[in-house]
Coordinates of C-alpha atoms (C1' of nucleotides) in Angstrom, one line a residue:
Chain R
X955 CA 274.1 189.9 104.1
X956 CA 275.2 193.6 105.8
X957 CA 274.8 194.9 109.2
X958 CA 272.1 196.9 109.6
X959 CA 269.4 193.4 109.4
X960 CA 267.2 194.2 111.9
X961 CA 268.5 195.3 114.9
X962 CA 270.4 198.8 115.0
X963 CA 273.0 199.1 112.9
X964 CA 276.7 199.2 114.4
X965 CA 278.4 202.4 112.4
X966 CA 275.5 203.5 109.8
X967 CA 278.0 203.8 107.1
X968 CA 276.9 205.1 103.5
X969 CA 276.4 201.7 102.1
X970 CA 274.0 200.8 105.1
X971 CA 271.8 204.0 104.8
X972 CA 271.6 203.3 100.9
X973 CA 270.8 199.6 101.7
X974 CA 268.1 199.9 104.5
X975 CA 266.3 202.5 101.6
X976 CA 266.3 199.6 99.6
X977 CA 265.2 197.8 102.2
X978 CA 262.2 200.1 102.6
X979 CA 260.9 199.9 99.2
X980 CA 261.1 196.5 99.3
X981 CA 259.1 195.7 102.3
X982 CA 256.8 198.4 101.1
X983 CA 256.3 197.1 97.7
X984 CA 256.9 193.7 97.6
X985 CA 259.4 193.6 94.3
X986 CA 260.7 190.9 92.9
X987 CA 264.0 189.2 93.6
X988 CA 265.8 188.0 90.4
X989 CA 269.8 186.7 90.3
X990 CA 271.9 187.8 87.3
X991 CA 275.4 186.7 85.7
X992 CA 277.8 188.8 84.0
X993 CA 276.9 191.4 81.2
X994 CA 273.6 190.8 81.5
X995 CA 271.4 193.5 80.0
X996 CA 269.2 195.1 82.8
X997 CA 267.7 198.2 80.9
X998 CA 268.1 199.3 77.2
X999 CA 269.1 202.8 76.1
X1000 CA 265.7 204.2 74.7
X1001 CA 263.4 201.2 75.9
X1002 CA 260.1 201.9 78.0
X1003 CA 261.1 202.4 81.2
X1004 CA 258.9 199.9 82.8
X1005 CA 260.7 198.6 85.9
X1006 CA 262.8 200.2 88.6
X1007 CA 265.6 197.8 89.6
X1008 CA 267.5 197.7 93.3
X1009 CA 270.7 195.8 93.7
X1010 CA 271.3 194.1 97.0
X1011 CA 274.1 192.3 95.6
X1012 CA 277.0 192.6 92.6
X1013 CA 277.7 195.2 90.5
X1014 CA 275.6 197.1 87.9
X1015 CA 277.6 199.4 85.0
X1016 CA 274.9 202.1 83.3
X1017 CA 276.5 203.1 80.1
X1018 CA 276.1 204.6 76.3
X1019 CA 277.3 203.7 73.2
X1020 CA 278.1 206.1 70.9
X1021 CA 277.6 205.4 66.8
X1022 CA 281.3 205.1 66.5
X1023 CA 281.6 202.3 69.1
X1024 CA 283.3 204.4 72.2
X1025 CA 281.6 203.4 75.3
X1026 CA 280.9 206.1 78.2
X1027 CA 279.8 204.3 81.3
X1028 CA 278.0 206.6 82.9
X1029 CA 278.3 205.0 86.7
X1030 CA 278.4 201.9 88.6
X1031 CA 275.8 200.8 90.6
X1032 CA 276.2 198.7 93.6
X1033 CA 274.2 197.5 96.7
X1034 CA 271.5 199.4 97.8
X1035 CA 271.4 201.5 94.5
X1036 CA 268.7 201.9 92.0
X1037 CA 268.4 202.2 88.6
X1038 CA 265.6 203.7 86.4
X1039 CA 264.1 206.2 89.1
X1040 CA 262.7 209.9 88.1
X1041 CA 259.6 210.3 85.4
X1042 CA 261.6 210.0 82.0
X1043 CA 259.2 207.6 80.0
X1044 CA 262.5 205.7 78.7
X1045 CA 265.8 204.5 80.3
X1046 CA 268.5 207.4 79.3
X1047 CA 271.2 204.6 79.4
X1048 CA 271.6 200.5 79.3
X1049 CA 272.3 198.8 82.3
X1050 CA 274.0 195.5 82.6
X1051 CA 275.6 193.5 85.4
X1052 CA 279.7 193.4 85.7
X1053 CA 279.3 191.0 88.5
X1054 CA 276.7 188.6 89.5
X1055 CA 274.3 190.6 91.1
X1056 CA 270.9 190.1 92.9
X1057 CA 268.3 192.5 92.0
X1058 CA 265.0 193.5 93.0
X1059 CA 262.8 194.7 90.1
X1060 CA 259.6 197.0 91.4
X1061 CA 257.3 198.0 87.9
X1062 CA 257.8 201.2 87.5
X1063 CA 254.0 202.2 88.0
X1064 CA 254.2 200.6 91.4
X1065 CA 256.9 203.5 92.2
X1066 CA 254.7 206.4 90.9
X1067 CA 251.3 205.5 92.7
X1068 CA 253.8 204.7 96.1
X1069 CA 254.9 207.5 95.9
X1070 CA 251.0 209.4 95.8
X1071 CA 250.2 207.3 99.1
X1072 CA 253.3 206.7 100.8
X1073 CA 255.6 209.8 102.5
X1074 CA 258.0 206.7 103.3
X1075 CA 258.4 205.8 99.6
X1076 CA 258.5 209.8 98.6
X1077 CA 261.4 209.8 101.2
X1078 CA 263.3 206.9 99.9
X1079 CA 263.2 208.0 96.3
X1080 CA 263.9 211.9 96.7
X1081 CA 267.0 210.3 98.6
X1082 CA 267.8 208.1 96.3
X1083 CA 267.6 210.6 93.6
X1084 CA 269.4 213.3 95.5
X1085 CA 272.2 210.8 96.4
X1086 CA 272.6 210.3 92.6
X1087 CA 272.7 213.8 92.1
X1088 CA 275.7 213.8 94.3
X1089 CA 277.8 211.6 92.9
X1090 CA 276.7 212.5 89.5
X1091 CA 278.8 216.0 90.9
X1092 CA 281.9 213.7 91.8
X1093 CA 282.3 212.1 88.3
X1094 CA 281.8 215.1 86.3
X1095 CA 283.9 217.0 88.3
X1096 CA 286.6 214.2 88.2
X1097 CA 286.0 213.7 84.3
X1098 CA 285.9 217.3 83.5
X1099 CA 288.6 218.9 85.3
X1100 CA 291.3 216.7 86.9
X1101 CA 294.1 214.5 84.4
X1102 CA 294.4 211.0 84.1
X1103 CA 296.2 210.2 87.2
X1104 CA 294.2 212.6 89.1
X1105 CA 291.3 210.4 87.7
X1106 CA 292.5 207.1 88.5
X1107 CA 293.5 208.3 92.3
X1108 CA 290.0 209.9 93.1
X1109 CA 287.7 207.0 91.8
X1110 CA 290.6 204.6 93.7
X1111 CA 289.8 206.6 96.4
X1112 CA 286.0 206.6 95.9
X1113 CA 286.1 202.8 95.2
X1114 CA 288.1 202.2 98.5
X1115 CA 285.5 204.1 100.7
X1116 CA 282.8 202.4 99.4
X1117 CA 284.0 198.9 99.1
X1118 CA 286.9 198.1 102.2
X1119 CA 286.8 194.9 102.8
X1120 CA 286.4 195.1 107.0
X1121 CA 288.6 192.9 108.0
X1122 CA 292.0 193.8 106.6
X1123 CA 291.7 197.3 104.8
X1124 CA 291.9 195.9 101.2
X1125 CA 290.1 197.8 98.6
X1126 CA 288.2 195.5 95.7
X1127 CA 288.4 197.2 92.2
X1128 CA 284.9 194.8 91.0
X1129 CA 285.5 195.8 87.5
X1130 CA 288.2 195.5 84.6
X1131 CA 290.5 197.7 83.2
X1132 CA 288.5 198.3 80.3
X1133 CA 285.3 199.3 82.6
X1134 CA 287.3 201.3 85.1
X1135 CA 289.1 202.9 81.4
X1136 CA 285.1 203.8 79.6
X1137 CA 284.1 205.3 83.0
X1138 CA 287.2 207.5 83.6
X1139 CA 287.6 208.7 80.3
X1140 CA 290.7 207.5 79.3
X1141 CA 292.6 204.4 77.6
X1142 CA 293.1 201.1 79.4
X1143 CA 296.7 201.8 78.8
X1144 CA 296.5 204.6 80.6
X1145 CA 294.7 203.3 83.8
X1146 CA 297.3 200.6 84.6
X1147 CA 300.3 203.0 84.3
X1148 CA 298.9 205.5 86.2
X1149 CA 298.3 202.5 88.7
X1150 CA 301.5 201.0 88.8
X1151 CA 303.1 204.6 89.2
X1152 CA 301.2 204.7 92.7
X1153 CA 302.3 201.7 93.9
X1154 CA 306.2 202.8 92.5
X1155 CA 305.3 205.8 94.4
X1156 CA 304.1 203.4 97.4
X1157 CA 301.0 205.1 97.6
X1158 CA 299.2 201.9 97.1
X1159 CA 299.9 198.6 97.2
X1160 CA 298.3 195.4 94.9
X1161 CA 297.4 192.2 96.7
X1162 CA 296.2 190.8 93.1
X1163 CA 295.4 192.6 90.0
X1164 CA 291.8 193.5 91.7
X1165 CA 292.7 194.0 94.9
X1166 CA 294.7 197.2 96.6
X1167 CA 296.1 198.4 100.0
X1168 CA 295.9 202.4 100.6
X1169 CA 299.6 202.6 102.0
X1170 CA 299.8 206.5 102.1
X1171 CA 295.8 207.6 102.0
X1172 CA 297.1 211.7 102.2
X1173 CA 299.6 211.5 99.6
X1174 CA 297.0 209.2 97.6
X1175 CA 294.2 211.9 98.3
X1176 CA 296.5 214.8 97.0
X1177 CA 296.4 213.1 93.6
X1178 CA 292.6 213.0 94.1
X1179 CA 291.6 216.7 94.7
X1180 CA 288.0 217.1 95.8
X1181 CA 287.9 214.1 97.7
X1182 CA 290.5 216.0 99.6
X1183 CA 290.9 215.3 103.3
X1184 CA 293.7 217.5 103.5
X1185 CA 294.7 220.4 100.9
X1186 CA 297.5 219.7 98.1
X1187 CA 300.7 219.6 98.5
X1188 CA 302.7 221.5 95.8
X1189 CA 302.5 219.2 92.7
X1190 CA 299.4 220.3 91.2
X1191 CA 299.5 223.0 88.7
X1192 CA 297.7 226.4 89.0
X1193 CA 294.4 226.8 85.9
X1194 CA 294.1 230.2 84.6
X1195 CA 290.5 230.7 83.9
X1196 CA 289.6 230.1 87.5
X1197 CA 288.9 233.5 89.0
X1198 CA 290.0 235.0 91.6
X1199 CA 287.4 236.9 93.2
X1200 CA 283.5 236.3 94.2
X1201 CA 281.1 238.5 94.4
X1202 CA 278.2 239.9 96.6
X1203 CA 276.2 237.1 98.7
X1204 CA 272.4 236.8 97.7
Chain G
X1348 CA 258.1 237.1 78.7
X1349 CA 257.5 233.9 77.2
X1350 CA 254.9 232.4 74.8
X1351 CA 253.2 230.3 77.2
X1352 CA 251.6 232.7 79.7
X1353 CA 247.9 232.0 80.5
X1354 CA 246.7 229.8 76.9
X1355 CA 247.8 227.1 74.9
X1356 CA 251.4 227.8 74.1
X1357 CA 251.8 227.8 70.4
X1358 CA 254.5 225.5 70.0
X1359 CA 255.6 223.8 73.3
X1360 CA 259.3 223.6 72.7
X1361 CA 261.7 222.7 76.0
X1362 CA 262.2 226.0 77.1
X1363 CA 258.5 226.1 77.3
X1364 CA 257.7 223.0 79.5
X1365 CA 260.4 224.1 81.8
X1366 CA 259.0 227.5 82.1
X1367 CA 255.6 226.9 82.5
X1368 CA 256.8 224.3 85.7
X1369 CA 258.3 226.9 87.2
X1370 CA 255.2 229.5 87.0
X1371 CA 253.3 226.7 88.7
X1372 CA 255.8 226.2 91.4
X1373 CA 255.4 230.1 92.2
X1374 CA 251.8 229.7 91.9
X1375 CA 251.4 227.5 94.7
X1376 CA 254.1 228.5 96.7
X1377 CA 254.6 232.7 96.2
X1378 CA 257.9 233.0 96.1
X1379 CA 260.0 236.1 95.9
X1380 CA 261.0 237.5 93.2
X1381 CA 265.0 238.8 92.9
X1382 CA 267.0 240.6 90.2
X1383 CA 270.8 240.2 90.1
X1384 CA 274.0 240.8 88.0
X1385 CA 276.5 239.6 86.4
X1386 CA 278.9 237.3 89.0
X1387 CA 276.7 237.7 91.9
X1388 CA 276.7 235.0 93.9
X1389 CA 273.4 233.2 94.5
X1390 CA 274.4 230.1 96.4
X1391 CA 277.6 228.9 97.9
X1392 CA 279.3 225.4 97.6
X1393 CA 279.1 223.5 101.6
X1394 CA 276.5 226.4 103.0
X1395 CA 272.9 225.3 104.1
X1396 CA 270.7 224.7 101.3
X1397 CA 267.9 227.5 102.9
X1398 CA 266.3 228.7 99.7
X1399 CA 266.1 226.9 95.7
X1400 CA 266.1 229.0 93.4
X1401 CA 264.5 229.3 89.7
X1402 CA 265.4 231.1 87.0
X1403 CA 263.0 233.1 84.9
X1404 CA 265.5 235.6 83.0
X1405 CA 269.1 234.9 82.6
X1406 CA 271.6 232.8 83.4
X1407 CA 273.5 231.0 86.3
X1408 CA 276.5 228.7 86.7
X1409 CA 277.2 226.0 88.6
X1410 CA 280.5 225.0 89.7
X1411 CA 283.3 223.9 91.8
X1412 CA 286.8 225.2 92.7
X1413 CA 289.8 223.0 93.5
X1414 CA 292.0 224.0 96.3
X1415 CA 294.6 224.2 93.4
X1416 CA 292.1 226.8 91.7
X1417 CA 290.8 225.0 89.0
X1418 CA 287.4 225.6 87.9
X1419 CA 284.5 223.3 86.8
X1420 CA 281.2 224.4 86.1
X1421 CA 279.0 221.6 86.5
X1422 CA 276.0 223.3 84.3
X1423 CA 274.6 226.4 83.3
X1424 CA 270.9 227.1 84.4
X1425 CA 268.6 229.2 82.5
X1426 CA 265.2 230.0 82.1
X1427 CA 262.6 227.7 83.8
X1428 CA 265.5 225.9 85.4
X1429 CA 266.1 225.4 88.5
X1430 CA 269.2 225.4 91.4
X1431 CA 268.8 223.8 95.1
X1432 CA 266.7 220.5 94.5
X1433 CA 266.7 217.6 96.5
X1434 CA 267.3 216.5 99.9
X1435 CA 270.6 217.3 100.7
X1436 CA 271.0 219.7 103.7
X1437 CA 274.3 221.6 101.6
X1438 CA 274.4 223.5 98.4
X1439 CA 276.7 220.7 96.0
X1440 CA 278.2 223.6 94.0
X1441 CA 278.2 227.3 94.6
X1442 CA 276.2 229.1 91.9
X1443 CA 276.3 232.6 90.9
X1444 CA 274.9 234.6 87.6
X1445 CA 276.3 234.8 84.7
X1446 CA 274.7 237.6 83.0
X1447 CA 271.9 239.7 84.6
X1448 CA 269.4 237.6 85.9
X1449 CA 265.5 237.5 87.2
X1450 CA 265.2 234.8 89.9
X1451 CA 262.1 233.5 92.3
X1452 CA 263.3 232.5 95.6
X1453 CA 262.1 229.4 97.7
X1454 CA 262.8 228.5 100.9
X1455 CA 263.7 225.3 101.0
X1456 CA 261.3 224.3 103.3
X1457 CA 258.3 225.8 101.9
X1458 CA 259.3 223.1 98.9
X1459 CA 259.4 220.2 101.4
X1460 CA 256.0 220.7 102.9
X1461 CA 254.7 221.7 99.5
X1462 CA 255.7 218.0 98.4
X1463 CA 253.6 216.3 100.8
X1464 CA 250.7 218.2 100.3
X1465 CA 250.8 219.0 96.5
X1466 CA 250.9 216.3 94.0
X1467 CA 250.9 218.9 91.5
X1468 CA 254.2 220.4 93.4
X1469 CA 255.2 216.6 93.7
X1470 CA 255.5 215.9 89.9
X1471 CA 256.8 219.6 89.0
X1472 CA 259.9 218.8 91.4
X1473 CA 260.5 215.1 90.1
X1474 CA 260.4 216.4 86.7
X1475 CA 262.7 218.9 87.2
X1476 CA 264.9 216.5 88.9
X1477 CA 264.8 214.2 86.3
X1478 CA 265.5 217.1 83.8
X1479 CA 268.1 217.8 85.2
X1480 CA 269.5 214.0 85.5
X1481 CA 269.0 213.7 81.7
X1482 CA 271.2 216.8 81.5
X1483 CA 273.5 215.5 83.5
X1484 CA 274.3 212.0 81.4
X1485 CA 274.8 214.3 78.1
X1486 CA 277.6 216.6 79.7
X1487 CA 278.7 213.8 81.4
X1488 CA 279.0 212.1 78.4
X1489 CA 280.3 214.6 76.5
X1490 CA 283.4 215.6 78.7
X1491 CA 284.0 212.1 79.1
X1492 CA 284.0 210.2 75.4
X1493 CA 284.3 213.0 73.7
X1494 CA 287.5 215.1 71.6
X1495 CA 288.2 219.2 72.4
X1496 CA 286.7 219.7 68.9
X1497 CA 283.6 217.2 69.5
X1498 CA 282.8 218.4 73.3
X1499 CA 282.4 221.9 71.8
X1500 CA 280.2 220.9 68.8
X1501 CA 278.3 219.3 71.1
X1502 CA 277.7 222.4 73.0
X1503 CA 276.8 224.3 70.6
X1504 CA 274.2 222.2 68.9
X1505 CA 273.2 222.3 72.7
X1506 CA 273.5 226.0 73.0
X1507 CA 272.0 226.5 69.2
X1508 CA 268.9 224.2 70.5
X1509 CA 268.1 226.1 73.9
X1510 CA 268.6 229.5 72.5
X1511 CA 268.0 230.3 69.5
X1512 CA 266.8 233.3 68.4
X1513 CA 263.1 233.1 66.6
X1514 CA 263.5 235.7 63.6
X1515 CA 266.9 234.7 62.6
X1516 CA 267.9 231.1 63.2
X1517 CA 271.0 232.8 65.7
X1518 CA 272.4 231.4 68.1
X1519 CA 273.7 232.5 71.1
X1520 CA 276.8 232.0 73.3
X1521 CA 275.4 233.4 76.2
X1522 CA 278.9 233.1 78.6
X1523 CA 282.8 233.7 78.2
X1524 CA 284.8 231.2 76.6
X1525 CA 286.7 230.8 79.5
X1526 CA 283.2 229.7 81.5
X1527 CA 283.2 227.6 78.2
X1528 CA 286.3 226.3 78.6
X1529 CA 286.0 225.5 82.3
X1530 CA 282.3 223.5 81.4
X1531 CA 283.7 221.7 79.2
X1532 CA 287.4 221.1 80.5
X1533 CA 289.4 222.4 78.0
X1534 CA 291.5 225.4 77.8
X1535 CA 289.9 228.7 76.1
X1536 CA 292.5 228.4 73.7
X1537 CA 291.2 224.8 72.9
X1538 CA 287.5 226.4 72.7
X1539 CA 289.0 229.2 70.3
X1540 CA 290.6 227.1 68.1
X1541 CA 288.1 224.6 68.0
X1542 CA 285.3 227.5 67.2
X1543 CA 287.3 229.0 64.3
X1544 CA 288.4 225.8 63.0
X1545 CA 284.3 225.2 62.9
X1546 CA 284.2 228.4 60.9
X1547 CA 287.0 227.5 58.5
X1548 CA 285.5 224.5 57.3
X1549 CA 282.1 226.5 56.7
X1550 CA 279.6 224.5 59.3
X1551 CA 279.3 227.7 61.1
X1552 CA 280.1 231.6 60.9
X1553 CA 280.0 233.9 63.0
X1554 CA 278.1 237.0 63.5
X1555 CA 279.7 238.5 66.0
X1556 CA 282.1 236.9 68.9
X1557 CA 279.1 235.3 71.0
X1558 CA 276.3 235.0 67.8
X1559 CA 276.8 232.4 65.5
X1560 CA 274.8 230.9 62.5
X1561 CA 275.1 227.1 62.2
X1562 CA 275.5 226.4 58.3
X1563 CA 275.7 223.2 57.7
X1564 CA 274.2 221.1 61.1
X1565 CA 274.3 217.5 59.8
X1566 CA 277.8 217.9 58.9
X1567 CA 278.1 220.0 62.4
X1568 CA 276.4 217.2 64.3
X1569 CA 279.0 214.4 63.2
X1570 CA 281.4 216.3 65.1
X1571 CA 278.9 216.3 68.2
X1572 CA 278.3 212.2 68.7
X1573 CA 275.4 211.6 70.6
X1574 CA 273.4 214.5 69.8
X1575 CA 273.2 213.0 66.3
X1576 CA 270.5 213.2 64.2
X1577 CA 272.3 211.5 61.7
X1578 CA 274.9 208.5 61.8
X1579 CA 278.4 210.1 61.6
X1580 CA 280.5 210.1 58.5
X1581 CA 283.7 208.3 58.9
X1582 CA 285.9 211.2 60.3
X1583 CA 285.3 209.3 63.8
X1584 CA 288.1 206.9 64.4
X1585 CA 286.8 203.3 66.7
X1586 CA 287.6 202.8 70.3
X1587 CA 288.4 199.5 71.3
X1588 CA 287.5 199.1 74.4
X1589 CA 283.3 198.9 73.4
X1590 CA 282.9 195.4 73.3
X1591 CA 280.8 194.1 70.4
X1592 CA 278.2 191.7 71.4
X1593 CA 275.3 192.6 74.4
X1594 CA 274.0 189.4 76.0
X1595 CA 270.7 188.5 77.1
X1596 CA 267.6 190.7 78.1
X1597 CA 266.8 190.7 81.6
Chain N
dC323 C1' 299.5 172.4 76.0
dG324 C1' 296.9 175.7 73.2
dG325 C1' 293.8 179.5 73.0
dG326 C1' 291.6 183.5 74.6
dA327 C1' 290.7 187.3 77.8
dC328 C1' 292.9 190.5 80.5
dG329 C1' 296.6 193.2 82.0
dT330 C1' 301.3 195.3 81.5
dT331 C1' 305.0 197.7 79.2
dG332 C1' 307.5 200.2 75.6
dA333 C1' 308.0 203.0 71.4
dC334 C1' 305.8 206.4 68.9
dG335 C1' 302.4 209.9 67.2
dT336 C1' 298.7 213.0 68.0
dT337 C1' 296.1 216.0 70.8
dA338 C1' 295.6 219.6 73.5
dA339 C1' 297.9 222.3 77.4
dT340 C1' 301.2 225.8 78.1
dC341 C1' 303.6 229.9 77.2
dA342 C1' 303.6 234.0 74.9
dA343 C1' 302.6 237.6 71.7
dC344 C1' 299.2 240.1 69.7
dT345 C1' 294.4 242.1 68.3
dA346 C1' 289.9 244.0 69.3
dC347 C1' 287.0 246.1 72.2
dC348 C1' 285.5 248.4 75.6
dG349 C1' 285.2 252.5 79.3
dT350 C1' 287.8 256.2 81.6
dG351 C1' 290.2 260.3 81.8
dG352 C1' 293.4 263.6 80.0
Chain U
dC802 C1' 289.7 263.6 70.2
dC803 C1' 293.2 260.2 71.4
dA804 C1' 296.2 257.8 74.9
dC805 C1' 295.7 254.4 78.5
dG806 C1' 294.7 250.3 80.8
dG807 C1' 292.0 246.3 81.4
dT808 C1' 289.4 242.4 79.8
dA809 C1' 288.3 239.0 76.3
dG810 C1' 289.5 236.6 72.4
dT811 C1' 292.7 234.9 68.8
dT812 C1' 296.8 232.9 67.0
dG813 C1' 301.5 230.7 66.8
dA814 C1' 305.4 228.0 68.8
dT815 C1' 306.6 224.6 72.0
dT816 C1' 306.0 220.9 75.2
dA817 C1' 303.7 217.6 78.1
dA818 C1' 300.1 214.3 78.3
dC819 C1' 297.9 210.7 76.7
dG820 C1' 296.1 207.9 72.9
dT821 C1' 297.7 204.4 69.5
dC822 C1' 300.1 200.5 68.1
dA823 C1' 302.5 196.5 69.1
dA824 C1' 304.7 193.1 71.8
dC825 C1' 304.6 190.4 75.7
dG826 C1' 303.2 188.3 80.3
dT827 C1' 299.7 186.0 83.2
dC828 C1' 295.9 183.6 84.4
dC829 C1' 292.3 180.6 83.5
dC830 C1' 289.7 177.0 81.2
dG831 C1' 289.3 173.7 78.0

DNA sequence: CGGGACGTTGACGTTAATCAACTACCGTGG
DNA sequence: CCACGGTAGTTGATTAACGTCAACGTCCCG
């Protein structure tokens, strides 16, 4: 199902590392596989947070509800991530599939007395958790300080690094409008213009509705500030309350 | 310096738990104590992560700067909290103080070893790390389903929470409203506005520019979704893009 | 061929950013 | 003591961004 099987990975991308973590817990402590369709519930908002759940395969959404109906999805999950990790006694968000999606499901007491015995597992789940962390940084940062095209370019960006198809390049957006829309923070609307002004722009190009060529990955990337490979061009616009000048090291 | 110093703390509120986890860390580990001010920097975004750092007095920011100079801080860390967790060999954010602060110093290492041989260091670190996850979905969250006028409601009721002084039931706004502003990605004028519009309409006033009462918090927490203690009113308008029906338990 | 989900596009209205003036509150130095 | 400047915060006018509303296109599955 990916590369790294058993023998030496080719080019240990960041998908393979996250997968062969999975892999670990797994062959440490014997989960259980278990297939899922689309929308699916996977974990409750508020529930007992009984079982820690690995994707091998698909695409998980973890999201919140709010009262008034507006969904937040908080991120996407897909192979080799987990979902329900740390010590909080409930699941902070629901979790359902957006794809089908193979799962393995460990109990979540299983995770806390691995982790007493086994400096593998303790790895595997600091590093699970710290990778989280990380990309918990990425979305609020993209969410809390870049506009809606900026938005739509950097997770486009993110979604293409995780998820090129090897072959020919193509990126595969594995969700709709409406999921890509709840997790950016902005309007359905407003996700497919700010689509169809890239590939009017040429910066990308659409193969179907889900499926995208990076034509100009630079320009694309100067939408998508902090994913920068290069720095911006000239287009973006200058915030005041930044400042100026740091201080003293520690 | 805090109520919980040898017995049974009287009431153990947040701020307490925290706190007391980060006495025991410095228990078993001696770290060094450290006195800064205002600005200083205490870690920098990109550098080794050599030393993590908790907070016993004060407060720090997090945050990251665009090449474009916009500014996003990613969260504020105050007492019992703490800055550098996890495995990654980089600092994610640079962090400095906002207002004079008392820190103990770690090296990084001395946390790593501790882990495998502590379990009390063990569960102190994942807790912390899970804090700081929960913390994480609720600005997350915030910024990203929420109105200029409901992010900053949120924060306060956040703010009020956290700090509030015992005798008085005061609240206080322990940064600038730009550091507002760039937390919660809006301008300061959007903070200002949103904070005397709050006033206005009598759910809070004002002691002085960074004290504040909250009047009325139920009618102060349907701004705020999702810190609700109540259902809101009917102020909220409905998002269409939640759909209506979850499917089958997992 | 009809219905429904999903996506796109256009017209319009609201929100919040921008630009700009102004106030309040320091600390410093005449 | 009061001018002076610098920082932080407020307030108003204007504009740009994006949400809302609505129509329409496309694809899929019956």
């Amino acid at each position: 199902m990916r590369s790294s099987t058993q023998g030496v990975p080719s080019r240990p991308d960041v998908a393979d590392v996250k997968f062969t973590r999975l892999q670990t817990l797994h062959a440490e402590l014997q989960g259980t596989a278990r297939e899922i369709g689309p929308d699916q519930l996977v974990a409750l908002e508020g529930a007992t947070r009984e079982r820690v759940i690995g994707v091998t395969a698909g695409l998980l959404r973890c999201f919140r509800i709010t009262p008034d109906g507006r969904r937040h999805i908080t991120r996407f999950v897909g192979p080799g991530g987990l979902v329900g990790l740390g010590t909080h006694p409930t699941y902070r968000n629901s979790t359902e599939a957006v794809t089908d999606s193979s799962l393995i499901v460990f109990p979540a007491h299983t995770l806390d007395t691995g982790m007493e015995k086994s400096s593998t597992i303790r790895k595997v789940v600091l590093d699970a958790l710290t990778d989280e962390m990380s990309a918990r940084d990425q979305t609020q940062f993209r969410v809390g300080r870049l506009w809606a095209d900026e938005r739509v370019a950097n997770f486009l960006l993110e979604v293409h690094s995780c998820a090129t198809t090897v072959k020919s390049g193509t990126g595969e957006i594995r969700m709709s409008r409406a999921d890509m829309a709840d997790h950016l923070g902005v309007t359905i609307e407003t996700v497919s213009r700010a689509l169809n002004r890239f590939q009017k722009l040429n910066l990308i190009k659409f193969v179907d509705v889900r499926h995208f060529v990076v034509l100009r990955p630079r320009d694309l990337s100067h939408f998508a500030l902090g994913d920068c490979d290069e720095a911006p061009t000239g287009q973006a616009r200058l915030a005041r309350s930044a400042r100026s000048e740091t201080h003293h090291a520690a």
